[in-house]
Short mmCIF file of C-alpha atoms and ligand atoms in Angstrom, two decimals:
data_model
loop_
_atom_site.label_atom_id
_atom_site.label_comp_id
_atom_site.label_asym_id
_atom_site.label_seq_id
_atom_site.Cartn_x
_atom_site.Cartn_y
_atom_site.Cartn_z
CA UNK U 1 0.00 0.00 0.00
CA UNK U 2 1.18 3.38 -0.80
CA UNK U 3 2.50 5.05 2.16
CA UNK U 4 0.99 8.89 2.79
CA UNK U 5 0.28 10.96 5.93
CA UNK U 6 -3.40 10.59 5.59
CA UNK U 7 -5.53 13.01 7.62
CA UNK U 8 -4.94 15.69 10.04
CA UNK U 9 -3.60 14.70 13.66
CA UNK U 10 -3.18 18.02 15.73
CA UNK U 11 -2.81 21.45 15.56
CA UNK U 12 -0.54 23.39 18.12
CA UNK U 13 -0.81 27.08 18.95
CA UNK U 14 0.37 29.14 21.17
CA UNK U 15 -1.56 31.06 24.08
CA UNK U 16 -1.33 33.81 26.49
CA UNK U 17 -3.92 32.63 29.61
CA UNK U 18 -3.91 29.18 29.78
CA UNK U 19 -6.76 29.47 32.19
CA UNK U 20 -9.18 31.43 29.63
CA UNK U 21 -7.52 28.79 27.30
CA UNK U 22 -9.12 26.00 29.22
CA UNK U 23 -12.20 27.39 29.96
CA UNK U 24 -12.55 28.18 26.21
CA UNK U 25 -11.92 24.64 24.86
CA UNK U 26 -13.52 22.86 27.63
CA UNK U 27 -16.39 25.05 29.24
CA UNK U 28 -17.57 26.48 25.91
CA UNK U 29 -16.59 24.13 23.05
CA UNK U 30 -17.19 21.39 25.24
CA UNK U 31 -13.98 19.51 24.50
CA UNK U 32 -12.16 17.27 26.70
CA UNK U 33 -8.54 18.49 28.14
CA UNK U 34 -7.06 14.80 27.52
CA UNK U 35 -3.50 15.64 28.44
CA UNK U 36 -1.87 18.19 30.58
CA UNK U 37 2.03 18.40 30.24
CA UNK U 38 4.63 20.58 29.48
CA UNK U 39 6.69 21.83 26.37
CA UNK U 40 9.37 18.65 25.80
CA UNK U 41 11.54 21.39 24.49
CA UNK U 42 10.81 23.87 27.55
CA UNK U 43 9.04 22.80 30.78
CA UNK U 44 8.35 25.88 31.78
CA UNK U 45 5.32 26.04 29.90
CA UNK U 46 2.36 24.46 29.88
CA UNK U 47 1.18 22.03 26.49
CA UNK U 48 -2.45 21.45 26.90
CA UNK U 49 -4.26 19.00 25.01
CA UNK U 50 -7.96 19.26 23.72
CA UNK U 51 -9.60 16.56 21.94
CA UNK U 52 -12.49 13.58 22.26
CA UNK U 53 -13.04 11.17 24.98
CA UNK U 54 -9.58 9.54 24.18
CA UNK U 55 -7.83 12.10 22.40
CA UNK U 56 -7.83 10.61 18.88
CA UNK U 57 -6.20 11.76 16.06
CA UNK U 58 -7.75 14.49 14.07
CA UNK U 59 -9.61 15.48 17.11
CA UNK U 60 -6.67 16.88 19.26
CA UNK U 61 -6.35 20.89 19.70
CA UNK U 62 -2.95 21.59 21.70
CA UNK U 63 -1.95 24.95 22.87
CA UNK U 64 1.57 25.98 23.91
CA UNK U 65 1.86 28.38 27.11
CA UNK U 66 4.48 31.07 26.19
CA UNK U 67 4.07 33.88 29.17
CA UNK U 68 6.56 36.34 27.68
CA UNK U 69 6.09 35.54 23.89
CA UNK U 70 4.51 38.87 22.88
CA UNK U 71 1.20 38.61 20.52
CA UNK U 72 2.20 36.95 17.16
CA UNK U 73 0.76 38.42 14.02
CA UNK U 74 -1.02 35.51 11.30
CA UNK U 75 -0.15 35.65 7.78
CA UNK U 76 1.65 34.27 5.10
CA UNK U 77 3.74 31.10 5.49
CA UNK U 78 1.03 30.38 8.91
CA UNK U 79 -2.09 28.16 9.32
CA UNK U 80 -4.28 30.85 9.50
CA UNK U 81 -6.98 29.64 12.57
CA UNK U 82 -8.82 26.23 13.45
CA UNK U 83 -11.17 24.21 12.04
CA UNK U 84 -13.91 22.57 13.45
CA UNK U 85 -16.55 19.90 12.56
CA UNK U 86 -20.36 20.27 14.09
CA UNK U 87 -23.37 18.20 13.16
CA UNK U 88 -25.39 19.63 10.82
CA UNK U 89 -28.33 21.42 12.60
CA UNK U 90 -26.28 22.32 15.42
CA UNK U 91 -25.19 25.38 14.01
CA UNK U 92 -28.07 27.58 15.88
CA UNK U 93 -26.98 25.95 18.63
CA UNK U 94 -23.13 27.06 18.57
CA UNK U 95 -24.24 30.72 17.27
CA UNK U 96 -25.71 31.14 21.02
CA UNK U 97 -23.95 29.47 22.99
CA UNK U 98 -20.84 31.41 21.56
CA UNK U 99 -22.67 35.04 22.29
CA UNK U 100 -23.99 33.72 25.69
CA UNK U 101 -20.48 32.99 26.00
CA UNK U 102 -19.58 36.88 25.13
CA UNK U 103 -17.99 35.69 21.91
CA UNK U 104 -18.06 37.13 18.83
CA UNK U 105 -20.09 35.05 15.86
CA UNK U 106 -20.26 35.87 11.73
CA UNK U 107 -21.88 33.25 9.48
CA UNK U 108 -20.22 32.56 6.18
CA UNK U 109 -20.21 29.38 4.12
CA UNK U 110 -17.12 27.30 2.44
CA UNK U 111 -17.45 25.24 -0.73
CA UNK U 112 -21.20 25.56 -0.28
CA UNK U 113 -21.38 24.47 3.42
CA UNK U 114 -22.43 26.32 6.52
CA UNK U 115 -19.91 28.03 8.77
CA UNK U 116 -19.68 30.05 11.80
CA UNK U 117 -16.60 32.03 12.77
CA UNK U 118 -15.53 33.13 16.42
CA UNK U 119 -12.54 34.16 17.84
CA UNK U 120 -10.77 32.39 20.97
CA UNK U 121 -9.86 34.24 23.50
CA UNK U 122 -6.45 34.64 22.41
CA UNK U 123 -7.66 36.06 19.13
CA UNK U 124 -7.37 32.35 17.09
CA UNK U 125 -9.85 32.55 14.38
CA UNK U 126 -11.54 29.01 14.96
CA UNK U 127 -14.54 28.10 12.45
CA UNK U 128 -17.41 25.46 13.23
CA UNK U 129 -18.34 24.05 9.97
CA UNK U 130 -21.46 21.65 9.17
CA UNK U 131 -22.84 20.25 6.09
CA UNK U 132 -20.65 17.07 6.31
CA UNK U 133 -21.55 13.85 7.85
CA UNK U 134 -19.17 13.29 9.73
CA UNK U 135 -19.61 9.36 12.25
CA UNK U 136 -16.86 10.31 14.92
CA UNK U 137 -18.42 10.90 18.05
CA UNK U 138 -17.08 13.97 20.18
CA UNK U 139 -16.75 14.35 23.41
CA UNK U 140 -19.96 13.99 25.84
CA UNK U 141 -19.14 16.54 28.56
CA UNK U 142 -21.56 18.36 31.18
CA UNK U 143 -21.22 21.30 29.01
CA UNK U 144 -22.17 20.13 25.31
CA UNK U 145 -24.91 17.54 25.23
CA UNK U 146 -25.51 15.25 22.42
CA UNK U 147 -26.15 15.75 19.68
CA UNK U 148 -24.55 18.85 19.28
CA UNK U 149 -21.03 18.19 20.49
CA UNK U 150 -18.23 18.40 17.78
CA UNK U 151 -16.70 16.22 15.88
CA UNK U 152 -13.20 17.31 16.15
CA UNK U 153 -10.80 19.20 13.60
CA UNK U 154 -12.28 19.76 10.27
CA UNK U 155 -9.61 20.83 8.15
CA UNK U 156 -6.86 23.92 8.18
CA UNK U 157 -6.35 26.59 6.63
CA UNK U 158 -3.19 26.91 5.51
CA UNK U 159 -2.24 30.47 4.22
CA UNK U 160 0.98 30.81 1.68
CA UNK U 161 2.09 33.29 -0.86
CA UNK U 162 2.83 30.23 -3.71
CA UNK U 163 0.04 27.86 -2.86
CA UNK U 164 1.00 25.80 -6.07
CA UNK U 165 4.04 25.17 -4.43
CA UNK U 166 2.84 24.08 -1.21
CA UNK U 167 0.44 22.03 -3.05
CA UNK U 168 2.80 20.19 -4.98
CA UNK U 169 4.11 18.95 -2.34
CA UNK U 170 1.44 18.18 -0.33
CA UNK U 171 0.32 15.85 -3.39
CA UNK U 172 3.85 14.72 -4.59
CA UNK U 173 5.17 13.88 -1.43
CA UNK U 174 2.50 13.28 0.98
CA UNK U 175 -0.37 11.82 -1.14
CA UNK U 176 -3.30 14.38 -0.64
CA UNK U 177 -4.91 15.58 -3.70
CA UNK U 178 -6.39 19.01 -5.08
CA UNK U 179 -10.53 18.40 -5.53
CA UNK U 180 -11.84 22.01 -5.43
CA UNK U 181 -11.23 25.58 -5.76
CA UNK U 182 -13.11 28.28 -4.73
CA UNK U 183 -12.13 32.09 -4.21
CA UNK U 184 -8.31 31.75 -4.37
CA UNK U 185 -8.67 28.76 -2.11
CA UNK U 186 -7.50 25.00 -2.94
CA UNK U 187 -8.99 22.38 -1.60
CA UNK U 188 -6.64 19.15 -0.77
CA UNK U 189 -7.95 15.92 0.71
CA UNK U 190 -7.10 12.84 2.19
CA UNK U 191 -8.77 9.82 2.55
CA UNK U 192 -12.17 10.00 1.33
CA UNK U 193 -12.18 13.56 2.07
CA UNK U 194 -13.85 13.74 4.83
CA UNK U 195 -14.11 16.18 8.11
CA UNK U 196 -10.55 15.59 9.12
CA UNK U 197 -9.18 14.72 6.34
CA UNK U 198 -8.77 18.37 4.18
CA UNK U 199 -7.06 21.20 3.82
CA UNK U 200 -7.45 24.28 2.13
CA UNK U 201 -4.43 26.49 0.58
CA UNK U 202 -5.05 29.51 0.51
CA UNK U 203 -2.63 31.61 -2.20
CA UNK U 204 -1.59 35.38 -0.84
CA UNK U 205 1.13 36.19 -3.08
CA UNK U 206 1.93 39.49 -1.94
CA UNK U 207 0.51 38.78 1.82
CA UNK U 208 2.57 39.71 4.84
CA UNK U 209 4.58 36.98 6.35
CA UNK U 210 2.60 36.18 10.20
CA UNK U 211 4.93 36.64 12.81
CA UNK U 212 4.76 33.90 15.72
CA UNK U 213 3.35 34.26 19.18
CA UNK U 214 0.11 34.56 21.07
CA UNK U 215 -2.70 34.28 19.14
CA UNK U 216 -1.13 32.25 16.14
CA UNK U 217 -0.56 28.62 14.92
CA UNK U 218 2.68 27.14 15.86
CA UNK U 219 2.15 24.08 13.73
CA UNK U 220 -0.34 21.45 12.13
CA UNK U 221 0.52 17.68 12.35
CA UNK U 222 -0.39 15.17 9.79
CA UNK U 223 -1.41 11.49 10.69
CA UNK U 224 1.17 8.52 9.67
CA UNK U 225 0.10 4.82 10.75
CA UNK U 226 3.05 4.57 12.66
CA UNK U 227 6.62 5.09 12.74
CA UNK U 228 7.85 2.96 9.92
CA UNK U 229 5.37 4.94 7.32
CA UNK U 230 6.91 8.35 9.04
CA UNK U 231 10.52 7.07 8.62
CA UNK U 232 9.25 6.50 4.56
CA UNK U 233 7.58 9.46 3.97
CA UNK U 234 10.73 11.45 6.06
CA UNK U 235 13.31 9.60 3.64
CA UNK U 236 10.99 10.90 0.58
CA UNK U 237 11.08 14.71 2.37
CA UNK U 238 14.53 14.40 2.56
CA UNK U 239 15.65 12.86 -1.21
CA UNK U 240 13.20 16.35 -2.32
CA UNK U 241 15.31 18.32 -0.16
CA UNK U 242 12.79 19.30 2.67
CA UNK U 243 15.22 19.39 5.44
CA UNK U 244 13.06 17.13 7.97
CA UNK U 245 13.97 16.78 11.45
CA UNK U 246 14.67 12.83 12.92
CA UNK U 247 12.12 10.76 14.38
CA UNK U 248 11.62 12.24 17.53
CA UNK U 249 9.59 10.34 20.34
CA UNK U 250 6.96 12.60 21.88
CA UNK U 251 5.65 9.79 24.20
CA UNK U 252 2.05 9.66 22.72
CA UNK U 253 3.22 9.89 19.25
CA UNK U 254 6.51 9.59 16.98
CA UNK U 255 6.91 13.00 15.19
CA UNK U 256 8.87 14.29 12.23
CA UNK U 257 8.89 17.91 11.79
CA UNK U 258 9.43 20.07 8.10
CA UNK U 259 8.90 22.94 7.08
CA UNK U 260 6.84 23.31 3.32
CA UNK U 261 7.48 25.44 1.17
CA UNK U 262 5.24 28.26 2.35
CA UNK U 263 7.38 27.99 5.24
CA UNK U 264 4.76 26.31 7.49
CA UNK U 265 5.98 24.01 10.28
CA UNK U 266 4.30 20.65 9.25
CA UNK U 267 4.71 17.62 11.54
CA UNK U 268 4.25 13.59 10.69
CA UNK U 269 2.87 12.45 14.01
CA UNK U 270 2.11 8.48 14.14
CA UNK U 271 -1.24 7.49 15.12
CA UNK U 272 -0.04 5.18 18.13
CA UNK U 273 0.42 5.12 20.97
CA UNK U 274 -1.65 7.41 21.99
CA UNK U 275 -2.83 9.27 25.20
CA UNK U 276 -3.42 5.80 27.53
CA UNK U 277 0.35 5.18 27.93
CA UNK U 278 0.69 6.87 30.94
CA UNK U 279 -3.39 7.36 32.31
CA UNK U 280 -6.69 5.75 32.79
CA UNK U 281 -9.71 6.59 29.78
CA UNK U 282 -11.13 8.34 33.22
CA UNK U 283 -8.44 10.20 34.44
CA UNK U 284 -6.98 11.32 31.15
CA UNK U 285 -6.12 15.36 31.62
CA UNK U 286 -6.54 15.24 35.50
CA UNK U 287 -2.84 15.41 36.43
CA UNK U 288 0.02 16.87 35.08
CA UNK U 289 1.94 14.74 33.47
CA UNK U 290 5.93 14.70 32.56
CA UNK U 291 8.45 12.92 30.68
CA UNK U 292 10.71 10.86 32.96
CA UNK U 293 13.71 13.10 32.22
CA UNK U 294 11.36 15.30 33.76
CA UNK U 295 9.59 13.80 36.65
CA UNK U 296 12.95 14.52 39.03
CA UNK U 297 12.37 17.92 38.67
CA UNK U 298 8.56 17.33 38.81
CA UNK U 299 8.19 19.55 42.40
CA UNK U 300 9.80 22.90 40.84
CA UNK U 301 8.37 22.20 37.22
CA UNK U 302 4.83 22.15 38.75
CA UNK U 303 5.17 25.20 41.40
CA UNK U 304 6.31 27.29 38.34
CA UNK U 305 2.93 26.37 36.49
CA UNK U 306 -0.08 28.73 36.81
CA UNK U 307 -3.32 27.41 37.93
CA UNK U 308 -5.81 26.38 35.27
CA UNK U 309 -8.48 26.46 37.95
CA UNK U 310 -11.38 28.58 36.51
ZN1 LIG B 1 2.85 18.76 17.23
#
């Protein structure tokens, strides 16, 4: 079988307040925090993990904690906000609860299906789109009843000033392929194209590069079966001279990081093994959890962490 990083995995940006953060994701969008931990690279700051009941692939949300990064700017070579996938006739449903929640809502569609568009609290542009069946079931929380929880990520947008570049090798390298365009957007799929499984390129050629910080994307990971497929597809990066990093164990997944053209941070994160290595289904996101290299230091790491307590 061919080998190609099929489907979206994560996205990772970068927030100011972890604690509005939580309440955000959790509280208002009804997701489930399914991992709390730190940077690998830095454990001063938080990584939070949003997602379903386990934190499957496709569904996760993950926000780094930078306290002195000052507000990042989005544009070109960034993915330009989130995605997310809601039932069909729940839209009415997420247009109130986003102003009860003093959010701002606009209605737009997208290749003919419904959207709404709010902001997150650090400024994150973050769509709900319906008008795709989409079988994955969400997260049941106190918050978000059925049937109107969501789905989990929908697509990306990814925003470059040559989106035929970042296109081609999207499809040459990675196996996704163009179906659609609509208004200077591409559409790229995976899969069978479903919620999860797209991503839209959107071309700005003479767009102002985004500058990284608060309020922006830090990267978007791409699914890969496991690490064997990653170590493939990295050897194919490489022989195209992408630059990719190693195969770098980030205890729930095995990740390979490049950058595409556009000069978006992509990452090859393998499906397994997932966010019940090191907790229960029921306790996932309770505690904070560390890497061992970590866990010495675990009294100091966790006085220096703010409270997420709402
Ligand atoms: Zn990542």
């Amino acid at each position: 079988m061919e080998v190609v990083a099929a489907g979206l995995h994560h996205l990772t940006a970068v927030t100011a307040d972890p604690r509005a953060n939580v309440r955000f994701y959790t509280r208002v969008l009804g997701l489930r925090l399914v991992k709390r931990t730190v940077n690998f690279d830095d454990p001063s700051a938080y990584h939070l993990y949003f997602g379903d009941a386990a934190g499957t692939p496709g569904t996760l949300l993950t926000f780094f904690h930078w306290a002195g990064a000052g507000r990042g700017r989005i544009g070109a070579g960034q993915v330009a906000g989130i995605q997310l996938s809601a039932p069909d006739d729940s839209l009415e449903f997420w247009a109130e609860r986003l102003r009860v929640a003093g959010a701002s809502v606009t209605t737009g569609s997208r290749f003919g299906a419904p959207l709404l568009l709010t902001l997150d609290p650090d400024g994150i542009p973050v769509e709900i789109l319906a008008g795709r069946e989409d079988p994955r079931p969400g997260w049941t929380s106190a918050d978000v009843s059925p049937p109107h929880q969501l789905r989990g990520m929908a697509g990306a947008e990814l925003r470059v000033r040559d989106a035929g570049r970042t296109s081609q090798v999207l499809q040459e390298l990675l196996g996704w392929r163009e179906v659609a365009a609509e208004a200077g957007r591409r559409r790229l799929v995976a899969g069978q194209g479903q919620p999860g499984y797209w991503l839209d390129l959107v071309g700005d050629p003479a767009g102002q590069p985004g500058r990284p910080g608060t309020g922006t994307v830090h990267h978007l990971a791409l699914r890969t079966a496991d690490a064997p497929s990653s170590e493939m597809l990295r050897a194919r990066l490489q022989a195209a001279g992408a630059a990719p990093s190693p195969l770098i164990d980030r205890t729930y997944f095995r990740s390979v990081y490049f950058r595409e053209p556009g000069g978006i941070l992509l990452e090859l994160a393998t499906d397994g093994p997932g966010f019940l290595v090191d907790e229960t289904p029921e306790t996932l996101g309770a505690r904070l959890m560390l890497p061992p290299a970590f866990e010495p230091a675990r009294a100091a790491i966790s006085a220096a962490l703010p409270s997420l307590a709402a």
